[in-house]
N, CA, C and O of each residue as an XYZ file, in Angstrom:
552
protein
N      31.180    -50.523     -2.425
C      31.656    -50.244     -1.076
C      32.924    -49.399     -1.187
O      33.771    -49.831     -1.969
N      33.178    -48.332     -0.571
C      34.089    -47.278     -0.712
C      34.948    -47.371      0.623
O      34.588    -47.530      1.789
N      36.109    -47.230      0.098
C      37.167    -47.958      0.917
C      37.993    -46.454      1.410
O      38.184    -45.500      0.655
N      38.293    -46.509      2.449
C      38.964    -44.742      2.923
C      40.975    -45.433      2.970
O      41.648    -46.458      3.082
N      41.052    -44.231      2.822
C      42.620    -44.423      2.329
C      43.478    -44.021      4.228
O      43.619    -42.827      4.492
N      43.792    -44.735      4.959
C      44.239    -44.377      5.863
C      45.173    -43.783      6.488
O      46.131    -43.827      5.717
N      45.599    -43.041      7.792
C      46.962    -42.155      7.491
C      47.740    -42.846      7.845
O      47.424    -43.784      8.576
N      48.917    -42.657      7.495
C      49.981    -43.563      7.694
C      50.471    -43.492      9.436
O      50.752    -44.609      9.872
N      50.547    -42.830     10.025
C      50.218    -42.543     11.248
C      49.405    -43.893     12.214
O      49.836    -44.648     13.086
N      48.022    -43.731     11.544
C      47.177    -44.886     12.000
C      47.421    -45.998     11.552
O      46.844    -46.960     12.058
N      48.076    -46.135     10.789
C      48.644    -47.406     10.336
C      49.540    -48.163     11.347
O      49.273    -49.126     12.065
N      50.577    -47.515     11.211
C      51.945    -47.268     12.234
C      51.582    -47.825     14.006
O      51.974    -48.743     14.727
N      50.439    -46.447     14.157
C      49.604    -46.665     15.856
C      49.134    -48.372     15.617
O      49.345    -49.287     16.413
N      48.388    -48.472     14.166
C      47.433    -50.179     14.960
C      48.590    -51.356     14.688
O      48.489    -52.523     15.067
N      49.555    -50.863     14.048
C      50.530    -52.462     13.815
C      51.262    -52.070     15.485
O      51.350    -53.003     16.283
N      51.648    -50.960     15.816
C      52.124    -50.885     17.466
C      51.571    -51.625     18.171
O      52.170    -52.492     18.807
N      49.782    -51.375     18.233
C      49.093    -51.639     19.138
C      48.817    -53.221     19.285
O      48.765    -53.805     20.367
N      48.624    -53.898     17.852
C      48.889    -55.424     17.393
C      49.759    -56.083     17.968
O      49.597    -57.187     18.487
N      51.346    -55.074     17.886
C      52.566    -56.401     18.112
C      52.970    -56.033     19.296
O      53.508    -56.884     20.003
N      52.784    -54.518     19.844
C      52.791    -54.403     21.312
C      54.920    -54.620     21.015
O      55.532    -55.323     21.820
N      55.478    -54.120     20.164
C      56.650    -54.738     20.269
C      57.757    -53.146     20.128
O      58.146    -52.497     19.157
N      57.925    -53.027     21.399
C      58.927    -51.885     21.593
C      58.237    -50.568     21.716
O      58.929    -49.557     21.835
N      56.812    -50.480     21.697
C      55.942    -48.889     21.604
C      55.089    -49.170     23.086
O      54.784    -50.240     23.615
N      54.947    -48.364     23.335
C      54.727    -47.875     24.974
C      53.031    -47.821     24.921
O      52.395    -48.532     24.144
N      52.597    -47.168     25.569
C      51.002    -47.272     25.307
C      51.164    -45.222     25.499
O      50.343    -44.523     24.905
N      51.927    -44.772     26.090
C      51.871    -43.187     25.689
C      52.325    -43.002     23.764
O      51.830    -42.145     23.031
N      53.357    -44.057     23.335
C      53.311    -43.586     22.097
C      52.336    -44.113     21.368
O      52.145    -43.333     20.435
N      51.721    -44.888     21.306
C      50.729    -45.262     20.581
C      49.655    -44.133     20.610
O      49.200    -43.656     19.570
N      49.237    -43.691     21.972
C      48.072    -42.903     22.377
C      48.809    -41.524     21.356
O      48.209    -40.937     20.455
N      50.212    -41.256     21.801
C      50.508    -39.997     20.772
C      50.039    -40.022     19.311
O      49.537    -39.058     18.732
N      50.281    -41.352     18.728
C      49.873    -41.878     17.244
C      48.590    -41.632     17.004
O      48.486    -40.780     16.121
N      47.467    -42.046     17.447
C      46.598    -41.933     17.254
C      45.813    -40.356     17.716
O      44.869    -39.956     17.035
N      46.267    -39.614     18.819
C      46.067    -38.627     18.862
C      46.529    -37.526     17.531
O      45.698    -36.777     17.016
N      47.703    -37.568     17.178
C      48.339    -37.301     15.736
C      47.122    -37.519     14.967
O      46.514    -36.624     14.379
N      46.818    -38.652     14.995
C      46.138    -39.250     13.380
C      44.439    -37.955     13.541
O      43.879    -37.209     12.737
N      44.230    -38.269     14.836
C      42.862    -37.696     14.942
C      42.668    -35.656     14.598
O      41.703    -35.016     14.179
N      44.104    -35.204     15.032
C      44.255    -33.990     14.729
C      43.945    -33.724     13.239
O      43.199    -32.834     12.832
N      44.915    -35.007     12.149
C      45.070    -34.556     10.477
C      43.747    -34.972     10.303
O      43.224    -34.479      9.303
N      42.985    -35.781     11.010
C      41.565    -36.044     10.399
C      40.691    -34.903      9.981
O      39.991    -34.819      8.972
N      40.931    -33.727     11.303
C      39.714    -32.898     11.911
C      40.378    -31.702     10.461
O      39.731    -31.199      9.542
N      41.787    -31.586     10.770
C      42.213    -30.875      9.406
C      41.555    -31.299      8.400
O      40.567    -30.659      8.041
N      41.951    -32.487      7.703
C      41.411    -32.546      5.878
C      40.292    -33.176      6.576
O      40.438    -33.889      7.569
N      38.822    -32.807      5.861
C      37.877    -33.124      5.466
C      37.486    -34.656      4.498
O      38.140    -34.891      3.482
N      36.511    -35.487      4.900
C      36.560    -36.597      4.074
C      36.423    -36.159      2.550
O      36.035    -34.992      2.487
N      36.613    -36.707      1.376
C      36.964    -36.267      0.588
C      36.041    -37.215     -0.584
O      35.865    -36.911     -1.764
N      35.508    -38.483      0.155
C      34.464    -39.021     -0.487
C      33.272    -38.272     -0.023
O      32.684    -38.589      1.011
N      32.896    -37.242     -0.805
C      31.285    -37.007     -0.376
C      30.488    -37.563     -1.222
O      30.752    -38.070     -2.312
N      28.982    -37.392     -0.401
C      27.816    -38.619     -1.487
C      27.807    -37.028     -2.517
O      28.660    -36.141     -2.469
N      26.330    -37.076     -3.558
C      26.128    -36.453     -4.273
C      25.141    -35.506     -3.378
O      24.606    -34.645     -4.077
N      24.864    -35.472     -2.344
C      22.974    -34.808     -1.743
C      24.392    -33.873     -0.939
O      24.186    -32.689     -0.674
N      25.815    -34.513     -0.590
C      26.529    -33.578      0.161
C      26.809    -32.536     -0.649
O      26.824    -31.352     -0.311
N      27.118    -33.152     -2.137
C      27.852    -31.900     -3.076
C      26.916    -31.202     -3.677
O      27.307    -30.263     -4.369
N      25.312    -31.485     -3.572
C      24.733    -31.035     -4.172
C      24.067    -29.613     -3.293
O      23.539    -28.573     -3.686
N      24.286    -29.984     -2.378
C      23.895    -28.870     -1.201
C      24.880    -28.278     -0.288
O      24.725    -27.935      0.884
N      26.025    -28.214     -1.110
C      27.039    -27.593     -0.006
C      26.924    -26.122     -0.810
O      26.093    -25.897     -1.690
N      27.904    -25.195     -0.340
C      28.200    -24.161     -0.194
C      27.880    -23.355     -1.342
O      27.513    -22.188     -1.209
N      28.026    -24.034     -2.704
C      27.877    -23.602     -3.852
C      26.519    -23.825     -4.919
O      26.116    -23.214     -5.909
N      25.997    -25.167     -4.076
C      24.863    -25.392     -4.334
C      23.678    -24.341     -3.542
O      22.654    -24.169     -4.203
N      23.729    -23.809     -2.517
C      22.745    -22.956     -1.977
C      22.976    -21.450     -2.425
O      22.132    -20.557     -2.498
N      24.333    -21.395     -2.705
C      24.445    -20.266     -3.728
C      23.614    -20.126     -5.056
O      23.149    -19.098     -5.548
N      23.550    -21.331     -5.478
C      23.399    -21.627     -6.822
C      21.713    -21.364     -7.049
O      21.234    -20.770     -8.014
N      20.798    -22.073     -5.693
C      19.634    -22.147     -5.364
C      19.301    -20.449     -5.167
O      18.628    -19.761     -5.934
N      19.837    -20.100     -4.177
C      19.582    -18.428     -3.935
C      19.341    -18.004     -4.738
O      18.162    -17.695     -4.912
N      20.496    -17.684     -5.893
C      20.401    -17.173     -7.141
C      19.025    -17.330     -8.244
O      18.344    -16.383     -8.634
N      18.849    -18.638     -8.580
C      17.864    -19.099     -9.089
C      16.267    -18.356     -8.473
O      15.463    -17.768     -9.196
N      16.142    -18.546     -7.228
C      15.348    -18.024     -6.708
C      14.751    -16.716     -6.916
O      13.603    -16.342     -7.157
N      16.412    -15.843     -6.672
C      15.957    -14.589     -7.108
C      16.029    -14.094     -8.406
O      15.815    -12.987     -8.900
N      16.366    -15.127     -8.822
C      16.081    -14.573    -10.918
C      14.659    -15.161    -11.083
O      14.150    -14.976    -12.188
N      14.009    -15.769    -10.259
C      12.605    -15.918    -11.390
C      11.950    -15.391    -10.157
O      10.887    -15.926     -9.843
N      12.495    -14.260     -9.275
C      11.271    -13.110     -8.815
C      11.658    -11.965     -9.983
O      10.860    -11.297    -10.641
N      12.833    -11.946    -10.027
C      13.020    -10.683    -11.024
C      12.714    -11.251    -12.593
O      13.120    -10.645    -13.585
N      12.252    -11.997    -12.632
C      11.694    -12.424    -14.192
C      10.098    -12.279    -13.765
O       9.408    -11.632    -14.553
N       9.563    -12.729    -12.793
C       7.941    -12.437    -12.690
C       7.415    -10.870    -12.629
O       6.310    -10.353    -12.792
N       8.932    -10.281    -12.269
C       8.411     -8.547    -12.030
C       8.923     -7.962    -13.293
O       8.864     -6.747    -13.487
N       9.487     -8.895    -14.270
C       9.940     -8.259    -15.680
C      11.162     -7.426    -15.643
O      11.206     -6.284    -16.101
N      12.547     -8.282    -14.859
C      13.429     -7.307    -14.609
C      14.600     -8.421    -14.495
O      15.646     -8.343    -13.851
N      14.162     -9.400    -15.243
C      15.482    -10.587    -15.385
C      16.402    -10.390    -15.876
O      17.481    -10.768    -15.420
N      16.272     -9.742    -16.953
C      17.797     -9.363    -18.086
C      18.442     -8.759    -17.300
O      19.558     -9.278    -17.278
N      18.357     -7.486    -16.250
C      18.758     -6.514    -15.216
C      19.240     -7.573    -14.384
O      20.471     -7.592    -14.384
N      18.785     -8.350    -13.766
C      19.041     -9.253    -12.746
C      20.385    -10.310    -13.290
O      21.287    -10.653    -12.525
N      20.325    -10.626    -14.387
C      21.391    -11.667    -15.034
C      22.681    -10.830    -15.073
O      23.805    -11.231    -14.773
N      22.200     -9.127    -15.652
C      23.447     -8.538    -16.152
C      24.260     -8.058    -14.833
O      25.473     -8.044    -15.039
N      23.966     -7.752    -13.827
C      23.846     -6.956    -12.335
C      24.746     -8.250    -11.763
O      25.817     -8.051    -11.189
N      24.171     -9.687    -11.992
C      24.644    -10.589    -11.341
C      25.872    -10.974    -11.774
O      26.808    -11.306    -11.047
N      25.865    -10.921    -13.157
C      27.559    -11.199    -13.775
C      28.437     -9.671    -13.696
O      29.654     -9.809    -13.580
N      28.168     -8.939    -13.723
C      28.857     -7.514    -13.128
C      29.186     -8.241    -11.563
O      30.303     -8.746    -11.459
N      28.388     -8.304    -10.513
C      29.196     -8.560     -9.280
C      29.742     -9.961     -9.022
O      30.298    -10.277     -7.970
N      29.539    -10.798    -10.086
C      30.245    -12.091     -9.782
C      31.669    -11.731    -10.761
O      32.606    -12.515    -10.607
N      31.885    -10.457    -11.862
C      33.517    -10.423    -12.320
C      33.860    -10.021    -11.196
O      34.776    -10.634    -10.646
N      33.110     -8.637    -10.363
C      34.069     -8.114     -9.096
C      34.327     -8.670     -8.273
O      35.516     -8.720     -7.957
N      33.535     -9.232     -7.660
C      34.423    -10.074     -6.612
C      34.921    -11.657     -6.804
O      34.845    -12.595     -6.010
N      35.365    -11.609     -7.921
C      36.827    -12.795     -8.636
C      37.431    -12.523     -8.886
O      38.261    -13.279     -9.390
N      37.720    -10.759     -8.771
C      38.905    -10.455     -9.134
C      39.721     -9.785     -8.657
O      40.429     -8.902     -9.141
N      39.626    -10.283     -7.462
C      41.216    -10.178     -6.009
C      40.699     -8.746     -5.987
O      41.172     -7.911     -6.757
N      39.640     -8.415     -5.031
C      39.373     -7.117     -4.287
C      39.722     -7.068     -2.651
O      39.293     -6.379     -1.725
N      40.747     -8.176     -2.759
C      41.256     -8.266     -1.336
C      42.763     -7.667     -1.859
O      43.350     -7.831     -2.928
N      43.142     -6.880     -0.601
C      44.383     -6.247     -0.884
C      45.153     -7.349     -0.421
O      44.868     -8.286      0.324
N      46.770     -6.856     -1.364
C      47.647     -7.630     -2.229
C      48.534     -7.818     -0.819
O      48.330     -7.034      0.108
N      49.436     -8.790     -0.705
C      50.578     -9.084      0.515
C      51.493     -7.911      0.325
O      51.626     -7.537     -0.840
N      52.249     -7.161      1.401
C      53.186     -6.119      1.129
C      54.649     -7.130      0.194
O      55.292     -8.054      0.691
N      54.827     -6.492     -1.357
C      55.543     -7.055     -2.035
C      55.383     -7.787     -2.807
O      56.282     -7.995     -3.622
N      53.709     -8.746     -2.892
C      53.257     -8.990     -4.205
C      53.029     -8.097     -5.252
O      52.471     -7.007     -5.124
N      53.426     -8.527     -6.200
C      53.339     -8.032     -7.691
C      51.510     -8.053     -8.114
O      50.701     -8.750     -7.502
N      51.249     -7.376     -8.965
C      49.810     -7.310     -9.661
C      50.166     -7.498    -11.094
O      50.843     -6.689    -11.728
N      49.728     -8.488    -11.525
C      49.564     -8.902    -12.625
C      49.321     -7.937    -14.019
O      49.335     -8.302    -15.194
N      49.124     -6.755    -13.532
C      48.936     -5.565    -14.342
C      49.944     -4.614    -14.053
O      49.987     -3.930    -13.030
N      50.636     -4.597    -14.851
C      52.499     -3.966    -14.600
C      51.570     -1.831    -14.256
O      51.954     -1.138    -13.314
N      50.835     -1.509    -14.923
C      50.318     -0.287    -14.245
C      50.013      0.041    -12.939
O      49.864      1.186    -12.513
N      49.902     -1.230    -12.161
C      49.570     -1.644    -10.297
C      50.721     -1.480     -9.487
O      50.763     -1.398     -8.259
N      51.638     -1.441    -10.293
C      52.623     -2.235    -10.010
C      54.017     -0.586     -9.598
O      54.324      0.419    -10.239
N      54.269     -0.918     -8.805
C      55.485      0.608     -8.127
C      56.793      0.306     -9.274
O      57.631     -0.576     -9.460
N      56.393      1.619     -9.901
C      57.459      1.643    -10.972
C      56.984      1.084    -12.693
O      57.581      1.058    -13.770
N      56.008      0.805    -12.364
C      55.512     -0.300    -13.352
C      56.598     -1.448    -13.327
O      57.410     -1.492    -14.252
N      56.632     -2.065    -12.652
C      57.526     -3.204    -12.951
C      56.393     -4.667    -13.614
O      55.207     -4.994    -13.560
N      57.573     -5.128    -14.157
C      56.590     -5.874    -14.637
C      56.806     -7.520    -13.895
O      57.458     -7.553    -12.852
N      56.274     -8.787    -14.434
C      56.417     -9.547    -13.640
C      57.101    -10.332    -14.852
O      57.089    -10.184    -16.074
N      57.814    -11.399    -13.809
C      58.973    -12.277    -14.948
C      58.348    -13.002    -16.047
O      57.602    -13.899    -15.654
N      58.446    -12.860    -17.433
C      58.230    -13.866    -17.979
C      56.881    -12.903    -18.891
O      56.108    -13.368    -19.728
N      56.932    -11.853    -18.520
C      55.534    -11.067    -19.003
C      56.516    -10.203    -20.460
O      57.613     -9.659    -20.584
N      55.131    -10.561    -21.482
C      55.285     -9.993    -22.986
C      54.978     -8.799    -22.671
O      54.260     -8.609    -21.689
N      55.379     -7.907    -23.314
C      55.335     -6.705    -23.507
C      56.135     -6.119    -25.321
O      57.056     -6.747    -25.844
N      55.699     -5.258    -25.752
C      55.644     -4.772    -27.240
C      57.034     -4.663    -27.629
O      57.228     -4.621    -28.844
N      58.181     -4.600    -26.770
C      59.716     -4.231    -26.735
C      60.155     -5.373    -27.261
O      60.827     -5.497    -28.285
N      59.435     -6.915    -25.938
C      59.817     -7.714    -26.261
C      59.445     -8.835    -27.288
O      60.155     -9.745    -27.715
N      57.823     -8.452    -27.642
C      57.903     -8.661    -28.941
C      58.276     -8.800    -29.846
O      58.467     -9.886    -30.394
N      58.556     -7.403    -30.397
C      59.077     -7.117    -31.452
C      60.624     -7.420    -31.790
O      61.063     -7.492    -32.937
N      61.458     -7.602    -30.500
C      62.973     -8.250    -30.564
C      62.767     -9.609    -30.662
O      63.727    -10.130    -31.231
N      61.599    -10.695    -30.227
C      61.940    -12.302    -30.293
C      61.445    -11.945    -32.050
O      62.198    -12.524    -32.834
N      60.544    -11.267    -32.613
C      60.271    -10.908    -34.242
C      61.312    -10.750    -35.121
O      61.304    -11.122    -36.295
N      62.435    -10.054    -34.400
C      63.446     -9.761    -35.686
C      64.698    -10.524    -34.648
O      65.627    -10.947    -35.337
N      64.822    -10.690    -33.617
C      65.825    -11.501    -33.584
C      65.555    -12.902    -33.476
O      66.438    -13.662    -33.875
N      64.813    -13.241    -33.149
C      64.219    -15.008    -33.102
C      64.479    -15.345    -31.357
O      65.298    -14.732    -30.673
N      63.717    -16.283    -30.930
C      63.111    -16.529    -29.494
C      64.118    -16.646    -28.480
O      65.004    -17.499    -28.533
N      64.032    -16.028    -27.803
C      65.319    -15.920    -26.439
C      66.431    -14.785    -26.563
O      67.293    -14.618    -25.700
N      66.355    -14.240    -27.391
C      67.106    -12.534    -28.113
C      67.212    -11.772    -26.923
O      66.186    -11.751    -26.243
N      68.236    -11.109    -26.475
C      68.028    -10.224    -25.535
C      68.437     -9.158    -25.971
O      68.840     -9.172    -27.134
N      68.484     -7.789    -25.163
C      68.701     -6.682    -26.120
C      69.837     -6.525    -26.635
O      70.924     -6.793    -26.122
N      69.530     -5.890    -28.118
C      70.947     -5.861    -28.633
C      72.276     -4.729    -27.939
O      73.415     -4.755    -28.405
């Protein structure tokens, strides 16, 4: 038996509503109105297995399958596998444009080439090499 973790909110609203001691029946109704808003926000978080097995990634998963063993019956699977991992690197790899002032992880993206904090580069290499770790320039 799976037990749901409650919001503290609703907690708060049913010991009000219990002791009736100093809370109004508008704040209570606020409490529980509160509680019902963060519900509709987060999603239950116990799902069964038939939920996770068929949500969003699972019918992806099915699609896919589907259409690799038409393109394996027409003799064009290897094409179909390679085609499919070609557009599953591109679109994982942030083809949504960047916030004005985020950095790109690839100092060549980047205005000025700047680079991002904490990023190796061959300069700094070669100074933590001959001067030892945390060296700054001489």
């Amino acid at each position: 038996q799976q037990q749901q973790q409650q919001h503290p909110d609703c907690d708060e609203a049913n010991a009000l509503a219990r002791s009736n001691q100093g809370a109004t029946t508008e704040q209570v109704a606020a409490y529980r109105q509160r509680h019902a808003a963060t519900q509709q926000q987060r999603p239950d978080r116990q799902l069964s297995w038939r939920q996770r097995l068929w949500g969003p990634l699972g019918l992806k998963l099915l699609l896919w399958t589907l259409c690799f063993a038409l393109f394996v019956e027409i003799e064009f699977g290897s094409v179909f596998v390679v085609a499919s991992g070609l557009a599953f690197m591109y679109f994982n790899t942030g083809t949504t444009q960047r916030k004005p002032g985020e950095k790109s992880a690839y100092s060549v993206f980047n205005e000025n080439f700047e680079k991002l904090d904490g990023q190796l580069d061959a300069a700094a290499f070669e100074r933590e090499i001959r001067y030892g770790p945390g060296a700054s320039s001489p």
